[in-house]
Coordinates of C-alpha atoms in Angstrom, one line a residue:
X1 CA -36.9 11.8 14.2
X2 CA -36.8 9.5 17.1
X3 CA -34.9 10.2 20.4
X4 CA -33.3 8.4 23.0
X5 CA -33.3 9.3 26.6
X6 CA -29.8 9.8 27.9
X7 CA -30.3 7.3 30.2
X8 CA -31.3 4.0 28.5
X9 CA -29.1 2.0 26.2
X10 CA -28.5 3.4 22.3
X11 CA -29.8 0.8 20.1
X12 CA -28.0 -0.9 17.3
X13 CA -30.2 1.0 14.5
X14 CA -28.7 4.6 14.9
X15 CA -24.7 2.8 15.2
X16 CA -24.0 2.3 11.7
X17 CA -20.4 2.5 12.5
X18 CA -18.0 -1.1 12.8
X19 CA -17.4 -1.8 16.8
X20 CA -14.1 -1.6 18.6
X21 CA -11.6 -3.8 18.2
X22 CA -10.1 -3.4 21.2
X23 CA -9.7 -5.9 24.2
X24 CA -9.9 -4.9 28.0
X25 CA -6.5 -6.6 28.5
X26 CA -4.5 -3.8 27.8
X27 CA -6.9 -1.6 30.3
X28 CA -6.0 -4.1 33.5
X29 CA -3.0 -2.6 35.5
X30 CA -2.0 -6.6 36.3
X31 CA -2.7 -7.5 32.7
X32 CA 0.4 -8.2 29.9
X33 CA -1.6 -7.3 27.1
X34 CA -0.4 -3.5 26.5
X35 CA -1.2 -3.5 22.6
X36 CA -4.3 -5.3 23.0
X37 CA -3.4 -8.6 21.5
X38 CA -5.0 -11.3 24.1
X39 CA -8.2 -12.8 23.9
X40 CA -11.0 -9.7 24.0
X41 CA -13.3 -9.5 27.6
X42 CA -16.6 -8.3 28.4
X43 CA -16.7 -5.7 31.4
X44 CA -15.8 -6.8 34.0
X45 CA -19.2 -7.5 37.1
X46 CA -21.8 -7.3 34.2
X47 CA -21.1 -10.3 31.6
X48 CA -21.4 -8.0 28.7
X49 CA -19.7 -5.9 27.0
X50 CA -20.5 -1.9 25.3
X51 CA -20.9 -0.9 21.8
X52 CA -18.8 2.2 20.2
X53 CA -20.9 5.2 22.0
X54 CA -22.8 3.4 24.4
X55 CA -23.5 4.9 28.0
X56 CA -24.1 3.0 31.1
X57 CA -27.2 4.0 33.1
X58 CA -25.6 5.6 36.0
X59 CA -22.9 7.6 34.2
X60 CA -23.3 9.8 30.7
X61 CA -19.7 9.5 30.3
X62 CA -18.9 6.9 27.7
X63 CA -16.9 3.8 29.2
X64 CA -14.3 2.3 27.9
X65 CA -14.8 0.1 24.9
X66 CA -14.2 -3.7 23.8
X67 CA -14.0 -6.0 21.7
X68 CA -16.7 -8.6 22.0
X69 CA -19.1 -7.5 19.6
X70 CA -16.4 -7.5 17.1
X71 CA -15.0 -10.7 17.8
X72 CA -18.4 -12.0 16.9
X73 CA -18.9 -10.2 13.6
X74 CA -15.6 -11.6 12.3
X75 CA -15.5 -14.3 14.1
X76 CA -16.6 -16.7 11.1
X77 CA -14.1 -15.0 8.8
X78 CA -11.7 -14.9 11.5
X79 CA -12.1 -19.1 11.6
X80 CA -11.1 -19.3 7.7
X81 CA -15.1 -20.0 7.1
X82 CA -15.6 -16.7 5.7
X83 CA -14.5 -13.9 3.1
X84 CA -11.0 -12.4 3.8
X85 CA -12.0 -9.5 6.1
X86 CA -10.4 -5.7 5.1
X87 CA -9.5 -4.3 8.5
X88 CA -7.9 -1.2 9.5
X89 CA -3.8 -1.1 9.3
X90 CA -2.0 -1.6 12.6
X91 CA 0.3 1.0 14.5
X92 CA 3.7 0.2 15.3
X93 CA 4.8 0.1 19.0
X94 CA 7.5 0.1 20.6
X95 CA 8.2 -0.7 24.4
X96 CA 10.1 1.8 26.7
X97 CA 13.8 1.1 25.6
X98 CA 12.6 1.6 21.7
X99 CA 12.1 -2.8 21.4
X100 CA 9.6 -3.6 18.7
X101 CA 6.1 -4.8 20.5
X102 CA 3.1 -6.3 18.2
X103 CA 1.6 -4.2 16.5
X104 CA -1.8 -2.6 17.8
X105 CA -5.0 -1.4 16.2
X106 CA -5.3 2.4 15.4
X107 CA -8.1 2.8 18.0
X108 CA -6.2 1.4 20.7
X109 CA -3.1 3.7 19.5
X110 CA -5.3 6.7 20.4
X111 CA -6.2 5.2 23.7
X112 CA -2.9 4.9 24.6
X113 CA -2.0 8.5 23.2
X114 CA -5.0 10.3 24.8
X115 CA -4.1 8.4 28.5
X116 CA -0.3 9.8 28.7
X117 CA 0.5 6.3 28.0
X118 CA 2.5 6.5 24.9
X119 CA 4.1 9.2 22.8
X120 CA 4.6 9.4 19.1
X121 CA 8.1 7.8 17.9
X122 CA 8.0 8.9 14.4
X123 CA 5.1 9.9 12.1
X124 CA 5.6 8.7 8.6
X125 CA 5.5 5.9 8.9
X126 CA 3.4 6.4 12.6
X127 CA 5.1 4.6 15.3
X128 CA 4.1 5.3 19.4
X129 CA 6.5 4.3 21.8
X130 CA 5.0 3.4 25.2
X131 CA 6.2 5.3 28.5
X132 CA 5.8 2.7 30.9
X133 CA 5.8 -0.7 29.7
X134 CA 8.9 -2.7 28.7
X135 CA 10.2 -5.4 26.8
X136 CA 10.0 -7.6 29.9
X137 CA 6.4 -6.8 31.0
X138 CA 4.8 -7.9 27.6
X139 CA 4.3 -10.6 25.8
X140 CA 5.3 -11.1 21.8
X141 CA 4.5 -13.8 19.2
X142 CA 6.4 -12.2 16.4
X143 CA 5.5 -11.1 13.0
X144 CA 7.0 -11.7 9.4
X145 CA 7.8 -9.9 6.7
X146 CA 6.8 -11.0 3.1
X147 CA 8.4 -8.8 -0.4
X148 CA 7.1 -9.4 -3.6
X149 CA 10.0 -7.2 -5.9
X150 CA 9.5 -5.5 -8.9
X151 CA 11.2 -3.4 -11.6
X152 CA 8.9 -0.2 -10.8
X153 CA 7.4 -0.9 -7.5
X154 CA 7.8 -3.4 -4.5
X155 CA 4.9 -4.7 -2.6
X156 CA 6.0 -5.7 1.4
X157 CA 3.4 -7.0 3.7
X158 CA 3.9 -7.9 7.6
X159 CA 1.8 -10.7 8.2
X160 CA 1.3 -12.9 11.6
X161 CA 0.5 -17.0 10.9
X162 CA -1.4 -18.5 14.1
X163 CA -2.6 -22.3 14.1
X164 CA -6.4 -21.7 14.8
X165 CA -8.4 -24.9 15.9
X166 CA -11.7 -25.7 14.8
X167 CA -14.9 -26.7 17.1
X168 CA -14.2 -29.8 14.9
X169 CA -10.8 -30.1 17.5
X170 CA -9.3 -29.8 13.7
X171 CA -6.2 -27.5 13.8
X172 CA -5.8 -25.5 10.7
X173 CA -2.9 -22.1 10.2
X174 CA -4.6 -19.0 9.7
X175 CA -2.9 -15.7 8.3
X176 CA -3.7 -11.9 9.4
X177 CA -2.1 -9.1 7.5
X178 CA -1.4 -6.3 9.7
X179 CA 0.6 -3.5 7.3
X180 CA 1.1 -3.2 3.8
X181 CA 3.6 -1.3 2.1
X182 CA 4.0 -0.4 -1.5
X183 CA 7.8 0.8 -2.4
X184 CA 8.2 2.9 -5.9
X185 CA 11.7 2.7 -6.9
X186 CA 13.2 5.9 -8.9
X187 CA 15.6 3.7 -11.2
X188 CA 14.2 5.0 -14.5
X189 CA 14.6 8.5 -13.0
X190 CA 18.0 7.5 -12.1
X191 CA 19.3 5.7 -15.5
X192 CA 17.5 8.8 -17.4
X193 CA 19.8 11.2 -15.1
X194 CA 23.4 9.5 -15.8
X195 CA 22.0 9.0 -19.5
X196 CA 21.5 13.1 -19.5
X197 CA 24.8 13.5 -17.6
X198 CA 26.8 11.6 -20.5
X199 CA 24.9 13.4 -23.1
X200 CA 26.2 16.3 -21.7
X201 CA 29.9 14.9 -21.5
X202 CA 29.7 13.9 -24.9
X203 CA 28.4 17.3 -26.3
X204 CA 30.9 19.1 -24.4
X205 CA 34.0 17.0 -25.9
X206 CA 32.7 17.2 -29.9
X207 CA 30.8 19.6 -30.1
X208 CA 32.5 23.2 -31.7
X209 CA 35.5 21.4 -30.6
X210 CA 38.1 19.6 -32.7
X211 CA 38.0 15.8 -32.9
X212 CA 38.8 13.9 -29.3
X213 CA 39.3 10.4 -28.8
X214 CA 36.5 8.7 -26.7
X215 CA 38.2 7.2 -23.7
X216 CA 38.9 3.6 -23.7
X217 CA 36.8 0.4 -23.0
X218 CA 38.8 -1.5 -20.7
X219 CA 38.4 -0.3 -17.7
X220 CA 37.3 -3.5 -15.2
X221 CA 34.3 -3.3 -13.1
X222 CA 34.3 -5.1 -9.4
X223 CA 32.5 -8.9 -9.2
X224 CA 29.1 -8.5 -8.8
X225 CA 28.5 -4.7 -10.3
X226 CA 25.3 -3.4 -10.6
X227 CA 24.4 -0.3 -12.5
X228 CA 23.3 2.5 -9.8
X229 CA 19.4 2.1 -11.4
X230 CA 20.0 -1.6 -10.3
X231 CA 21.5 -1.0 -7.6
X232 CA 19.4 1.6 -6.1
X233 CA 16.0 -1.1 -6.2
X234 CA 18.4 -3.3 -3.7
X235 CA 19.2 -1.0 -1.5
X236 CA 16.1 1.0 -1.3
X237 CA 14.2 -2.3 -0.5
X238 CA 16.6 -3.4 1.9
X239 CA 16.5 0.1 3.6
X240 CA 13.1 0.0 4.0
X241 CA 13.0 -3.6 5.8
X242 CA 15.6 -3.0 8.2
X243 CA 13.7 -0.1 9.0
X244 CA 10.6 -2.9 9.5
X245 CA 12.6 -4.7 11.6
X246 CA 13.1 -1.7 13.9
X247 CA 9.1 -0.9 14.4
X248 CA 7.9 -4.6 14.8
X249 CA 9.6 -8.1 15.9
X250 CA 10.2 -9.7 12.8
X251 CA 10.9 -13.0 12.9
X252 CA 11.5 -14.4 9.5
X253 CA 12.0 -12.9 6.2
X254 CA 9.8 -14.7 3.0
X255 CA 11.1 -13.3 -0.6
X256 CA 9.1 -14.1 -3.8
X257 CA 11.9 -15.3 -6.3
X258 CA 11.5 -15.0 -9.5
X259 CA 13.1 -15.8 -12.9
X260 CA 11.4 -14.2 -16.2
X261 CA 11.9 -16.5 -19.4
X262 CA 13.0 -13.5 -22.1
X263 CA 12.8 -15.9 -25.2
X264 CA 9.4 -16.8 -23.8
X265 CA 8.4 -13.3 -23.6
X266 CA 10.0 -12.4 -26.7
X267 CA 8.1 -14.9 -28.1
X268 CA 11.0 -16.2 -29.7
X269 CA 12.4 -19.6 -30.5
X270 CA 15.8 -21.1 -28.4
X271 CA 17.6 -22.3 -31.0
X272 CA 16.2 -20.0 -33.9
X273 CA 15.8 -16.3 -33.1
X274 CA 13.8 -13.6 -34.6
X275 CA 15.9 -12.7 -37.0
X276 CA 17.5 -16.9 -38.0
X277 CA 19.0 -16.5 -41.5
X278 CA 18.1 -12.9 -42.1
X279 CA 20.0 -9.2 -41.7
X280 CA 18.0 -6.8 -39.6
X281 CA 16.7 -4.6 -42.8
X282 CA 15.5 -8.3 -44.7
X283 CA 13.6 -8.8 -41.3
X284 CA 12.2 -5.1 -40.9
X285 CA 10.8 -5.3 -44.5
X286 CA 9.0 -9.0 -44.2
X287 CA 7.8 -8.0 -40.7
X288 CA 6.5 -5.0 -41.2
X289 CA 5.5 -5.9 -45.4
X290 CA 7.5 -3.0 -47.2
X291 CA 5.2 -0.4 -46.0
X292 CA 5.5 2.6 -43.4
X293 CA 4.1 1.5 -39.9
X294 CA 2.5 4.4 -38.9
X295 CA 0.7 5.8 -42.5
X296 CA 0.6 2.7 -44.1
X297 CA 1.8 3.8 -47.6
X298 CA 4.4 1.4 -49.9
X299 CA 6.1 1.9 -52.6
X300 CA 8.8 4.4 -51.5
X301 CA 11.6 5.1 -49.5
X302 CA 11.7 3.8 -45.9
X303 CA 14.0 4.5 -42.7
X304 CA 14.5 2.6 -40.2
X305 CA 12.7 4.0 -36.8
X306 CA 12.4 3.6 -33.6
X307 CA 8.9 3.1 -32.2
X308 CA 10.0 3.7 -27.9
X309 CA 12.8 6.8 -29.0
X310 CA 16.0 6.6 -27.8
X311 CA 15.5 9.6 -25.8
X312 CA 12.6 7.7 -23.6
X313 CA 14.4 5.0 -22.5
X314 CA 14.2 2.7 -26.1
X315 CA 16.5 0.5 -26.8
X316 CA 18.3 -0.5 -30.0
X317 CA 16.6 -3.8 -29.7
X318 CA 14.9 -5.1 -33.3
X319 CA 11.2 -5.4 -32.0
X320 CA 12.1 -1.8 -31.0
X321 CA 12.8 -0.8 -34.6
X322 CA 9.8 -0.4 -37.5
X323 CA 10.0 0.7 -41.0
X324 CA 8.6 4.5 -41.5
X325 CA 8.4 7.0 -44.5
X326 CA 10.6 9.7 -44.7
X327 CA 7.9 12.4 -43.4
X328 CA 6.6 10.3 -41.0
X329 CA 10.1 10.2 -39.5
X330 CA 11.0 13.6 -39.6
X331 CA 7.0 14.4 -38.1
X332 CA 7.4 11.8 -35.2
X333 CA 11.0 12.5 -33.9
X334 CA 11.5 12.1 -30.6
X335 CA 7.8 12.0 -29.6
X336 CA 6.4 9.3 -27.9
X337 CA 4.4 6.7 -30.4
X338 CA 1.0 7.1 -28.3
X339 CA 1.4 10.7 -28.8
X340 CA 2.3 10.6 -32.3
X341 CA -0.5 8.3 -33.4
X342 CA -3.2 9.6 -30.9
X343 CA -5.3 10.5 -33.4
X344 CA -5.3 7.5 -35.1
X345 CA -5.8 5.0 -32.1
X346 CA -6.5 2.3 -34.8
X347 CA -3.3 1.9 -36.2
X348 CA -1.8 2.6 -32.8
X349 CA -3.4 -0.5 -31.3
X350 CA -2.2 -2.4 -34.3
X351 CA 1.6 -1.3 -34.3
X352 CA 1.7 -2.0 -30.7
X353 CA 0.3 -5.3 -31.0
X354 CA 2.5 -6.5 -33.6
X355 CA 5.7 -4.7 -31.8
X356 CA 7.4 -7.1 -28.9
X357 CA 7.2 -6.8 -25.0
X358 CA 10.0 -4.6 -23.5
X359 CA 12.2 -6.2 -21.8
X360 CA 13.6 -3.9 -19.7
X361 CA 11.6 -5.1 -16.6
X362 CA 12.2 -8.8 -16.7
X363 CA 16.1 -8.4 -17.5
X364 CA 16.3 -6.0 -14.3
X365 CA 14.3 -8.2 -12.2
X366 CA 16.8 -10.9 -13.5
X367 CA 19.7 -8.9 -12.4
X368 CA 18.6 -8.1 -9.1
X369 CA 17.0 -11.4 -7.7
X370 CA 19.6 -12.7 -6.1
X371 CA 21.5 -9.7 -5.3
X372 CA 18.4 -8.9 -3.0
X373 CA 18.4 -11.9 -1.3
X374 CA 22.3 -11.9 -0.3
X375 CA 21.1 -8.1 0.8
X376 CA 18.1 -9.7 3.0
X377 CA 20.6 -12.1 5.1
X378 CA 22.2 -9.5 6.3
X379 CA 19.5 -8.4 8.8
X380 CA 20.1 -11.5 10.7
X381 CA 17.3 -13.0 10.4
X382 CA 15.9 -16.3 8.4
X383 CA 15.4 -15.7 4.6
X384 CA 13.3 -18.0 2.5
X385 CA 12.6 -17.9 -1.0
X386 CA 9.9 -19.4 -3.2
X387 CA 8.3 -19.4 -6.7
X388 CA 6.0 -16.6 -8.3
X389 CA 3.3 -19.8 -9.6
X390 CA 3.3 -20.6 -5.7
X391 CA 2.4 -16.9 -4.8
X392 CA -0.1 -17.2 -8.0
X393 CA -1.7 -20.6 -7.1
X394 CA -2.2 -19.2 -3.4
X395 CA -3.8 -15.6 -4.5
X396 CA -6.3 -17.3 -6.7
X397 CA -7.1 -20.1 -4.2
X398 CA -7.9 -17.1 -1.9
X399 CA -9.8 -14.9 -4.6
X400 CA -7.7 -12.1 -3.8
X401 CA -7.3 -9.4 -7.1
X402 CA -3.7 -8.6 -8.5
X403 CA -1.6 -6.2 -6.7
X404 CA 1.7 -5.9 -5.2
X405 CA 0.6 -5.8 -1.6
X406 CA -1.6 -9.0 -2.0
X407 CA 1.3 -10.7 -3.7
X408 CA 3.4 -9.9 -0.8
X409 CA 1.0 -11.2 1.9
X410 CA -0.2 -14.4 -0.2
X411 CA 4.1 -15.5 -0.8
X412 CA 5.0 -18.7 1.0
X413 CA 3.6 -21.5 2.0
X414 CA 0.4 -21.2 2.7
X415 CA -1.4 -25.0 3.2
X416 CA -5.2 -23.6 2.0
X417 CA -5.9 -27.4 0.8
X418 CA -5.7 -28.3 4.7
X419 CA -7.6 -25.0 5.7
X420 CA -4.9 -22.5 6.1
X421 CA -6.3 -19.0 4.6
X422 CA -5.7 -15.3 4.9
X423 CA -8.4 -14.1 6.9
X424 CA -7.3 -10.0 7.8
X425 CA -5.9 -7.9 4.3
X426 CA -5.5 -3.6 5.3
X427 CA -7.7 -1.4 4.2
X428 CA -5.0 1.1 3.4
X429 CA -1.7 0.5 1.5
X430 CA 1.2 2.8 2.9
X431 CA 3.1 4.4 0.0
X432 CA 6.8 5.1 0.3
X433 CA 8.2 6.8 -2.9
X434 CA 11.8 7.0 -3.4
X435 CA 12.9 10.4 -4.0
X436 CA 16.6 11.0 -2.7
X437 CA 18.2 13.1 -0.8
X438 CA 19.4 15.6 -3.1
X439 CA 22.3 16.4 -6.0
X440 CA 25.5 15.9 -6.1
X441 CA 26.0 18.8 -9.2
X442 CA 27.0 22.0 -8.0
X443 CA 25.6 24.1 -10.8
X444 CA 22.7 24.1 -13.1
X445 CA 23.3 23.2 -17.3
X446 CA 21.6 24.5 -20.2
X447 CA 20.3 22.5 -23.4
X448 CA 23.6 22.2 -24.2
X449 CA 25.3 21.2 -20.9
X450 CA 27.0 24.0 -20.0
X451 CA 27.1 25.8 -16.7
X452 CA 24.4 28.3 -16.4
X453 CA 24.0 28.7 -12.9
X454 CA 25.7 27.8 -9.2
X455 CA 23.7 25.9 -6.8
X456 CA 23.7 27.1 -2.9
X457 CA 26.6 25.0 -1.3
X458 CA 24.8 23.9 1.5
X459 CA 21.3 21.9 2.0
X460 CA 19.7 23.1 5.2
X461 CA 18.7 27.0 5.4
X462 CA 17.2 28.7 8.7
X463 CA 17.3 24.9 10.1
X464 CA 15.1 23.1 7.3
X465 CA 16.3 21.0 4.2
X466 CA 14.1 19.9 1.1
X467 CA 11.9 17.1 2.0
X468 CA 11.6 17.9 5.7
X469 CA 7.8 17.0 7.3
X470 CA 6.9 20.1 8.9
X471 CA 4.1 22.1 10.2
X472 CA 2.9 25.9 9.6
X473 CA 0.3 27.8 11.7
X474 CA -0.7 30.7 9.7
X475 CA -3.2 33.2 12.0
X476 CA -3.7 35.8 8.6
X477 CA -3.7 35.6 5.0
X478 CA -5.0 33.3 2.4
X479 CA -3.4 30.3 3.8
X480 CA -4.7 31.0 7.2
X481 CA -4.6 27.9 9.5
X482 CA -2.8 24.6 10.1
X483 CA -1.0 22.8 7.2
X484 CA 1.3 20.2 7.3
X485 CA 3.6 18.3 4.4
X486 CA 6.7 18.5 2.7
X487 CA 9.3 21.4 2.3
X488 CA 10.8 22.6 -0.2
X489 CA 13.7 25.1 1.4
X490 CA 14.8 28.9 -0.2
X491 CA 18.3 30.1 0.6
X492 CA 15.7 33.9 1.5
X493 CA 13.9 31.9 4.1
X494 CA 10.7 31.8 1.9
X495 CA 10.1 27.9 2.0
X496 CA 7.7 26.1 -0.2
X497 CA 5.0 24.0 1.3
X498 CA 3.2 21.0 -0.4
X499 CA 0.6 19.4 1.2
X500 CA -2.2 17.1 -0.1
X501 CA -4.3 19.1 -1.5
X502 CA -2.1 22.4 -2.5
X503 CA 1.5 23.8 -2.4
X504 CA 2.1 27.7 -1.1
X505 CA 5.1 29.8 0.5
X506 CA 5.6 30.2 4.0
X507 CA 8.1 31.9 6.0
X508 CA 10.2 29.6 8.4
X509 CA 9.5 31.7 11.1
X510 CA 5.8 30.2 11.0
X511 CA 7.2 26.0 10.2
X512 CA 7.5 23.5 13.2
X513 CA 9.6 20.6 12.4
X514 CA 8.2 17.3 12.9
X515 CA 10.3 14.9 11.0
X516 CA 13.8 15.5 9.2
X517 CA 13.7 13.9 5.7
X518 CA 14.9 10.6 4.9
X519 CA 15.0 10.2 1.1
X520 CA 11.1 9.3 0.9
X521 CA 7.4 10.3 0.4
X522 CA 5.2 8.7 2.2
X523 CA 1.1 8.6 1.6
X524 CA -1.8 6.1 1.8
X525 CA -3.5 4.9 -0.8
X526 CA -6.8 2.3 -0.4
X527 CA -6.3 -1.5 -1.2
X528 CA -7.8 -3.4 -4.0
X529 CA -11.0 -5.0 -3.4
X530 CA -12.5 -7.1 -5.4

């Protein structure tokens, strides 16, 4: 193995890892540049600049690090002459008062951090605030915030645009994404709990019981109701933005607005439906010719069925329904068709390819569209709206895969036949999960939906409430060490702990709060490349 004295300059071979990306800007006590976002300096008397690890000749201490090394190894990619780089996900900041500064790279978040020059805001999602710098001292272009919704999940990314000129003097807009964030929505877990609810109400009022009256139709519903799973993807999305607004200076608001065609997906005719001329049982029996979808056998009697069960979110819809033998019916039940025919994965491909899309997604995505957008204005800032074939023409023009956090980043106008391109994507995707922030039920139902048991009348026990972030320092014992994650609280003081990697009980006596739960999970999870 070779060796180096201590005193002569590491070479390049044995650094296989990226250079810094910080500037020295940030380092000068005259300089405005606290987040290191000015134009990256060599040291300052020598004309160059150190790599990550390097040592000058008179001191074994490692210096300070910069950025010139890594300006010039992205530099090309950086101009828009490149491929899209996949950097590291900035750090909020936040100046003294709690103003929203420009985001900085995680590197130069542990600089600060490690000097006394910052403190930790909030963790999840990780925001420093800085202890001596204010709003006045520093200088901010402003960043934007791009949403591409969904049903299920919700990509958001917050992107900078800069107008970069060419050694040709030709001026061209390039675009660096500095966070992406992937929402999951909990709507299906919501409609399936109010579904369960009234299931419950029903049973309750017929069942063992003499005949009651279901309760009338008419009641009216306000302008502009939305069910609560609806609803709930507003709100959560528009939660999460402000919040965005609060960590970095947001300056404009871009919203990918989109209308799904259902006859088009249902593959069906405008004028002439499915089912033109024809009662639902005279369609069933021509589409599906007379026979049992899932065994195949004719020639005897056949029931109605429905392929997605009620029970799992199906609806009554007719490419829902299939024709199916009288064992076959009472054998599949309420189980799920890919479970049901998982043995027989031919004739499961070829049910499911001559069923119809669900359109559950599209119609909620229909419902909520504009609803969001009203939602987004409210944040006082500039809302602009454009097409999903805009957002599709500009992700394929870049060669960027299909996500929800490339969607985001890619939506508005972005001039790539002039030279505009995205030339920074993250490496890591921040994942926010809704989850709530509890029940409102007061007691625990059986099968049947009666009472079985009380709930504790109060959420926070020995100071802790389910879904705090906390940390446990065990000295003894199997789980001996220093854990941190999610809480899950016991009215006996016995907590339960999940982590990453495992889930245990702790005593609160040995838990450190370090962030009170909001209503979401948060993790990271890489970014699609390639």
């Amino acid at each position: 193995m070779t060796t180096f004295p201590a005193g002569e300059k590491t070479h390049r071979a044995v650094l296989p890892q990226r250079p810094a990306l910080e500037s020295v800007g940030a380092d000068t006590p005259g300089s405005r540049d606290e987040t290191a976002h000015g134009v990256p300096a060599a040291r300052r008397g020598t004309g160059r600049g150190h790599e990550r690890g390097e040592t000058d000749e008179a001191r074994t201490k490692p210096r300070r690090r910069h950025a010139v090394p890594a300006a010039e190894a992205t530099g090309t990619a950086e101009h828009g002459s490149g491929d899209v780089p996949f950097a590291a996900s900035r750090v909020f900041v936040l100046a003294k008062g709690g103003e929203p500064l420009m985001p900085c790279h995680p590197a130069r978040a542990r600089e600060l951090l490690d000097g006394g020059r910052a403190v930790v805001a909030r963790r999840a999602p990780f925001v420093i605030r800085l202890t001596r710098r204010t709003l006045a001292d520093s200088e901010v272009d402003g960043v934007e915030v791009r949403i591409d919704p969904g049903s299920k999940r919700t990509g958001i990314a917050v992107s900078e645009d800069r107008v970069h000129i060419r050694r040709n003097g030709a001026a061209a807009s390039v675009r660096r994404g500095l966070v992406a964030v992937e929402l999951r929505h909990r709507g299906a877990q919501i409609r399936d709990g109010l579904r369960r609810r009234a299931g419950y109400r029903r049973r309750r009022r017929s069942g063992n019981l003499r005949y009651r009256a279901p309760r009338n139709r008419n009641r009216t519903r306000p302008d502009g109701w939305l069910p609560p799973s609806l609803l709930h993807r507003v709100e959560s999305t528009l939660s999460l933005v402000r919040r965005l607004c609060r960590y970095a200076p947001v300056t404009a608001i871009h919203v990918e607005l989109v209308a799904f065609d259902t006859c088009a997906i249902a593959g069906a005719d405008y004028r002439d439906g499915t089912r033109a001329g024809a009662e639902i049982r005279a369609y069933l029996r021509t589409k599906w010719e007379r026979a049992c979808a899932y065994c195949g056998v004719s020639g005897v009697p056949l029931n109605i069925e429905h392929i997605r069960p009620r029970s799992h979110g199906g609806s009554g819809r007719t490419s829902n329904l299939a024709l199916a033998c009288v064992p076959c019916n009472v054998a599949k039940g309420t189980l799920r068709v890919e479970v049901f025919l998982a043995h027989r994965p031919a004739r499961l491909r070829q049910l499911m390819a001559q069923a119809q899309t669900d359109l559950h997604d599209a119609a909620a995505m229909n419902a909520t569209r504009n609803r969001l957008v009203e939602a987004l204005t409210t944040l006082q800032r500039p809302v602009s709206t454009w097409s999903g074939a805009l957002t599709h023409w500009n992700r394929t023009a870049m060669g960027l895969p299909k996500s929800h956090t490339l969607d985001a980043l890619v939506t508005g106008h972005l001039d790539h036949l002039g030279g505009a391109a995205v030339v920074r994507v993250p490496q890591q995707v921040l994942v926010v999960t809704a989850t709530g922030r509890g029940s409102y039920a007061r007691t625990t139902p059986d099968r049947y939906g009666f009472p079985r048991l009380l709930r504790p009348r109060k959420k926070q026990h020995y100071g802790f409430a389910t879904g705090d972030l906390v940390r446990a320092d065990l000295s003894r014992g199997k789980w001996r060490g220093r854990w941190v994650g999610r809480i899950a609280v016991r009215a006996s003081g016995q907590h339960r702990l999940t982590t990453a990697t495992c889930r245990f009980d702790v005593s609160h006596r040995n838990v450190r709060l370090l962030q009170r739960g909001d209503g979401y999970t948060y993790g990271i999870s890489p970014e699609i490349i390639g």
